[in-house]
Amino acid sequence: MIEKVQRRVARQYRTSILGWLHMVRVHSRISRGEQALLAAYGLTGAQFDVLSHLASEPGLNQQMLAGRLLVTKGNVAGLIDRLETAGFVERRDDPEDRRTHRLYLTPAGECAFDAAAPALETHIDSRFETLNPDEQATLLSLLAKLDRALRNEKEEC
């Protein structure tokens, strides 16, 4: 019988690759908790994201919202349909453009956001407790710098 020999190849990873892997893992771990927390409020992460944008910028249209969410206008339409059916969002005619609707939170949408937002902020804040305030500030600065640089790049196919 021929034994299979497993070789473990030592591979040197670039620091950038290791950093990216850690960011993916951290994001995944925080997101799992976020999803569970938001489910307790009857929301998905995408729905909460919509409520958050409309709470801070009432009257956005779907196209503007899609740009902020980084999803297609069609995906936003489905999200808005579900939130409208749930009674959290309403579409209003745009007085300046009859082809467009402006989006607003309903009182129920405001209540849902006002209930979920502090709980989510507390959850996320608790994930960063292992870092002291100076380390958190450094992390924020570095991630913001990387975000700005990547935002200016064109998407590749």
mmCIF file of C-alpha atoms in Angstrom:
data_model
loop_
_atom_site.group_PDB
_atom_site.id
_atom_site.type_symbol
_atom_site.label_atom_id
_atom_site.label_comp_id
_atom_site.label_asym_id
_atom_site.label_seq_id
_atom_site.Cartn_x
_atom_site.Cartn_y
_atom_site.Cartn_z
ATOM 1 C CA MET A 1 0.000 0.000 0.000
ATOM 2 C CA ILE A 2 1.339 3.378 -0.931
ATOM 3 C CA GLU A 3 1.145 5.907 1.819
ATOM 4 C CA LYS A 4 0.097 9.367 0.957
ATOM 5 C CA VAL A 5 2.658 11.776 2.150
ATOM 6 C CA GLN A 6 1.313 15.097 3.168
ATOM 7 C CA ARG A 7 3.699 17.946 2.869
ATOM 8 C CA ARG A 8 3.179 21.099 4.712
ATOM 9 C CA VAL A 9 4.552 23.883 2.618
ATOM 10 C CA ALA A 10 5.606 26.874 4.604
ATOM 11 C CA ARG A 11 4.285 29.884 2.823
ATOM 12 C CA GLN A 12 5.136 33.429 3.589
ATOM 13 C CA TYR A 13 2.073 35.609 3.327
ATOM 14 C CA ARG A 14 2.302 39.291 2.718
ATOM 15 C CA THR A 15 1.303 41.442 5.644
ATOM 16 C CA SER A 16 -1.466 42.909 3.486
ATOM 17 C CA ILE A 17 -2.971 39.447 2.894
ATOM 18 C CA LEU A 18 -2.872 38.615 6.608
ATOM 19 C CA GLY A 19 -4.443 41.982 7.418
ATOM 20 C CA TRP A 20 -7.202 41.361 4.889
ATOM 21 C CA LEU A 21 -7.864 37.866 6.302
ATOM 22 C CA HIS A 22 -8.153 39.308 9.807
ATOM 23 C CA MET A 23 -10.543 42.028 8.593
ATOM 24 C CA VAL A 24 -12.729 39.387 6.906
ATOM 25 C CA ARG A 25 -12.792 37.225 10.042
ATOM 26 C CA VAL A 26 -13.537 40.159 12.347
ATOM 27 C CA HIS A 27 -16.283 41.413 10.018
ATOM 28 C CA SER A 28 -17.817 37.948 9.837
ATOM 29 C CA ARG A 29 -17.833 37.509 13.612
ATOM 30 C CA ILE A 30 -19.332 40.928 14.269
ATOM 31 C CA SER A 31 -21.889 40.480 11.471
ATOM 32 C CA ARG A 32 -23.173 37.194 12.889
ATOM 33 C CA GLY A 33 -23.940 38.924 16.181
ATOM 34 C CA GLU A 34 -25.438 41.894 14.348
ATOM 35 C CA GLN A 35 -27.775 39.642 12.346
ATOM 36 C CA ALA A 36 -28.990 37.867 15.481
ATOM 37 C CA LEU A 37 -29.518 41.142 17.317
ATOM 38 C CA LEU A 38 -31.432 42.782 14.457
ATOM 39 C CA ALA A 39 -33.585 39.667 13.998
ATOM 40 C CA ALA A 40 -34.860 40.246 17.542
ATOM 41 C CA TYR A 41 -36.214 43.574 16.231
ATOM 42 C CA GLY A 42 -37.687 41.960 13.108
ATOM 43 C CA LEU A 43 -35.048 43.472 10.830
ATOM 44 C CA THR A 44 -32.286 42.283 8.552
ATOM 45 C CA GLY A 45 -28.974 44.098 8.255
ATOM 46 C CA ALA A 46 -29.971 45.517 4.869
ATOM 47 C CA GLN A 47 -33.302 46.746 6.219
ATOM 48 C CA PHE A 48 -31.624 48.383 9.198
ATOM 49 C CA ASP A 49 -29.160 50.041 6.823
ATOM 50 C CA VAL A 50 -32.061 51.560 4.874
ATOM 51 C CA LEU A 51 -33.742 52.776 8.066
ATOM 52 C CA SER A 52 -30.452 54.261 9.219
ATOM 53 C CA HIS A 53 -29.954 56.242 6.025
ATOM 54 C CA LEU A 54 -33.533 57.483 5.985
ATOM 55 C CA ALA A 55 -33.342 58.454 9.656
ATOM 56 C CA SER A 56 -30.322 60.645 8.936
ATOM 57 C CA GLU A 57 -31.420 61.859 5.471
ATOM 58 C CA PRO A 58 -35.213 61.836 5.135
ATOM 59 C CA GLY A 59 -36.453 62.258 1.585
ATOM 60 C CA LEU A 60 -33.767 60.354 -0.284
ATOM 61 C CA ASN A 61 -34.917 58.848 -3.550
ATOM 62 C CA GLN A 62 -34.220 55.202 -4.419
ATOM 63 C CA GLN A 63 -31.311 56.026 -6.711
ATOM 64 C CA MET A 64 -29.573 58.146 -4.081
ATOM 65 C CA LEU A 65 -30.195 55.444 -1.486
ATOM 66 C CA ALA A 66 -28.792 52.751 -3.801
ATOM 67 C CA GLY A 67 -25.578 54.769 -4.145
ATOM 68 C CA ARG A 68 -25.203 55.006 -0.389
ATOM 69 C CA LEU A 69 -25.959 51.316 0.134
ATOM 70 C CA LEU A 70 -23.727 50.221 -2.763
ATOM 71 C CA VAL A 71 -26.439 48.030 -4.235
ATOM 72 C CA THR A 72 -28.458 48.240 -7.411
ATOM 73 C CA LYS A 73 -31.596 50.326 -7.734
ATOM 74 C CA GLY A 74 -33.529 47.089 -8.283
ATOM 75 C CA ASN A 75 -32.302 45.624 -4.992
ATOM 76 C CA VAL A 76 -33.290 48.830 -3.227
ATOM 77 C CA ALA A 77 -36.756 48.645 -4.789
ATOM 78 C CA GLY A 78 -37.288 45.190 -3.274
ATOM 79 C CA LEU A 79 -35.993 46.320 0.107
ATOM 80 C CA ILE A 80 -38.257 49.369 0.057
ATOM 81 C CA ASP A 81 -41.232 47.232 -1.010
ATOM 82 C CA ARG A 82 -40.714 44.949 2.000
ATOM 83 C CA LEU A 83 -40.180 47.867 4.396
ATOM 84 C CA GLU A 84 -43.255 49.626 3.002
ATOM 85 C CA THR A 85 -45.333 46.451 3.441
ATOM 86 C CA ALA A 86 -44.066 46.208 7.045
ATOM 87 C CA GLY A 87 -45.176 49.807 7.594
ATOM 88 C CA PHE A 88 -41.661 51.192 8.223
ATOM 89 C CA VAL A 89 -41.149 53.296 5.075
ATOM 90 C CA GLU A 90 -43.385 55.360 2.835
ATOM 91 C CA ARG A 91 -42.900 56.624 -0.682
ATOM 92 C CA ARG A 92 -43.998 60.182 -1.430
ATOM 93 C CA ASP A 93 -44.173 61.850 -4.806
ATOM 94 C CA ASP A 94 -41.242 64.142 -5.562
ATOM 95 C CA PRO A 95 -42.670 67.597 -6.282
ATOM 96 C CA GLU A 96 -39.714 68.386 -8.559
ATOM 97 C CA ASP A 97 -39.694 65.128 -10.556
ATOM 98 C CA ARG A 98 -42.896 63.190 -11.168
ATOM 99 C CA ARG A 99 -40.910 60.060 -12.113
ATOM 100 C CA THR A 100 -39.320 59.847 -8.666
ATOM 101 C CA HIS A 101 -40.486 59.062 -5.161
ATOM 102 C CA ARG A 102 -38.903 60.354 -1.982
ATOM 103 C CA LEU A 103 -38.511 57.910 0.896
ATOM 104 C CA TYR A 104 -39.423 58.618 4.511
ATOM 105 C CA LEU A 105 -39.646 56.634 7.712
ATOM 106 C CA THR A 106 -43.126 56.158 9.104
ATOM 107 C CA PRO A 107 -43.652 56.524 12.862
ATOM 108 C CA ALA A 108 -43.328 52.711 13.091
ATOM 109 C CA GLY A 109 -40.065 52.894 11.127
ATOM 110 C CA GLU A 110 -38.752 55.579 13.452
ATOM 111 C CA CYS A 111 -39.671 53.426 16.473
ATOM 112 C CA ALA A 112 -37.970 50.359 14.971
ATOM 113 C CA PHE A 113 -34.819 52.323 14.222
ATOM 114 C CA ASP A 114 -34.832 54.080 17.607
ATOM 115 C CA ALA A 115 -35.124 50.719 19.366
ATOM 116 C CA ALA A 116 -32.568 48.775 17.317
ATOM 117 C CA ALA A 117 -29.873 51.445 16.822
ATOM 118 C CA PRO A 118 -28.722 51.804 20.458
ATOM 119 C CA ALA A 119 -28.689 48.022 20.923
ATOM 120 C CA LEU A 120 -26.632 47.577 17.766
ATOM 121 C CA GLU A 121 -24.220 50.351 18.737
ATOM 122 C CA THR A 122 -23.737 48.739 22.156
ATOM 123 C CA HIS A 123 -23.125 45.358 20.518
ATOM 124 C CA ILE A 124 -20.547 46.728 18.081
ATOM 125 C CA ASP A 125 -18.870 48.826 20.768
ATOM 126 C CA SER A 126 -18.507 45.732 22.957
ATOM 127 C CA ARG A 127 -16.674 43.905 20.144
ATOM 128 C CA PHE A 128 -13.957 46.574 20.269
ATOM 129 C CA GLU A 129 -13.463 46.587 24.050
ATOM 130 C CA THR A 130 -10.287 44.543 23.704
ATOM 131 C CA LEU A 131 -8.653 47.603 22.095
ATOM 132 C CA ASN A 132 -7.903 50.615 24.259
ATOM 133 C CA PRO A 133 -9.109 54.058 23.065
ATOM 134 C CA ASP A 134 -5.757 54.897 21.432
ATOM 135 C CA GLU A 135 -5.719 51.588 19.549
ATOM 136 C CA GLN A 136 -9.309 52.154 18.426
ATOM 137 C CA ALA A 137 -8.386 55.622 17.144
ATOM 138 C CA THR A 138 -5.387 54.201 15.268
ATOM 139 C CA LEU A 139 -7.509 51.443 13.739
ATOM 140 C CA LEU A 140 -10.126 53.981 12.672
ATOM 141 C CA SER A 141 -7.500 56.224 11.108
ATOM 142 C CA LEU A 142 -5.864 53.386 9.170
ATOM 143 C CA LEU A 143 -9.136 51.896 7.940
ATOM 144 C CA ALA A 144 -10.411 55.339 6.902
ATOM 145 C CA LYS A 145 -7.198 55.927 4.955
ATOM 146 C CA LEU A 146 -7.558 52.582 3.174
ATOM 147 C CA ASP A 147 -11.269 53.235 2.524
ATOM 148 C CA ARG A 148 -10.524 56.627 0.941
ATOM 149 C CA ALA A 149 -7.816 55.141 -1.287
ATOM 150 C CA LEU A 150 -10.024 52.272 -2.453
ATOM 151 C CA ARG A 151 -13.030 54.536 -3.003
ATOM 152 C CA ASN A 152 -11.055 56.429 -5.624
ATOM 153 C CA GLU A 153 -10.135 53.300 -7.599
ATOM 154 C CA LYS A 154 -12.213 52.163 -10.530
ATOM 155 C CA GLU A 155 -13.877 48.770 -10.287
ATOM 156 C CA GLU A 156 -12.216 46.058 -12.317
ATOM 157 C CA CYS A 157 -14.107 43.327 -14.161
#
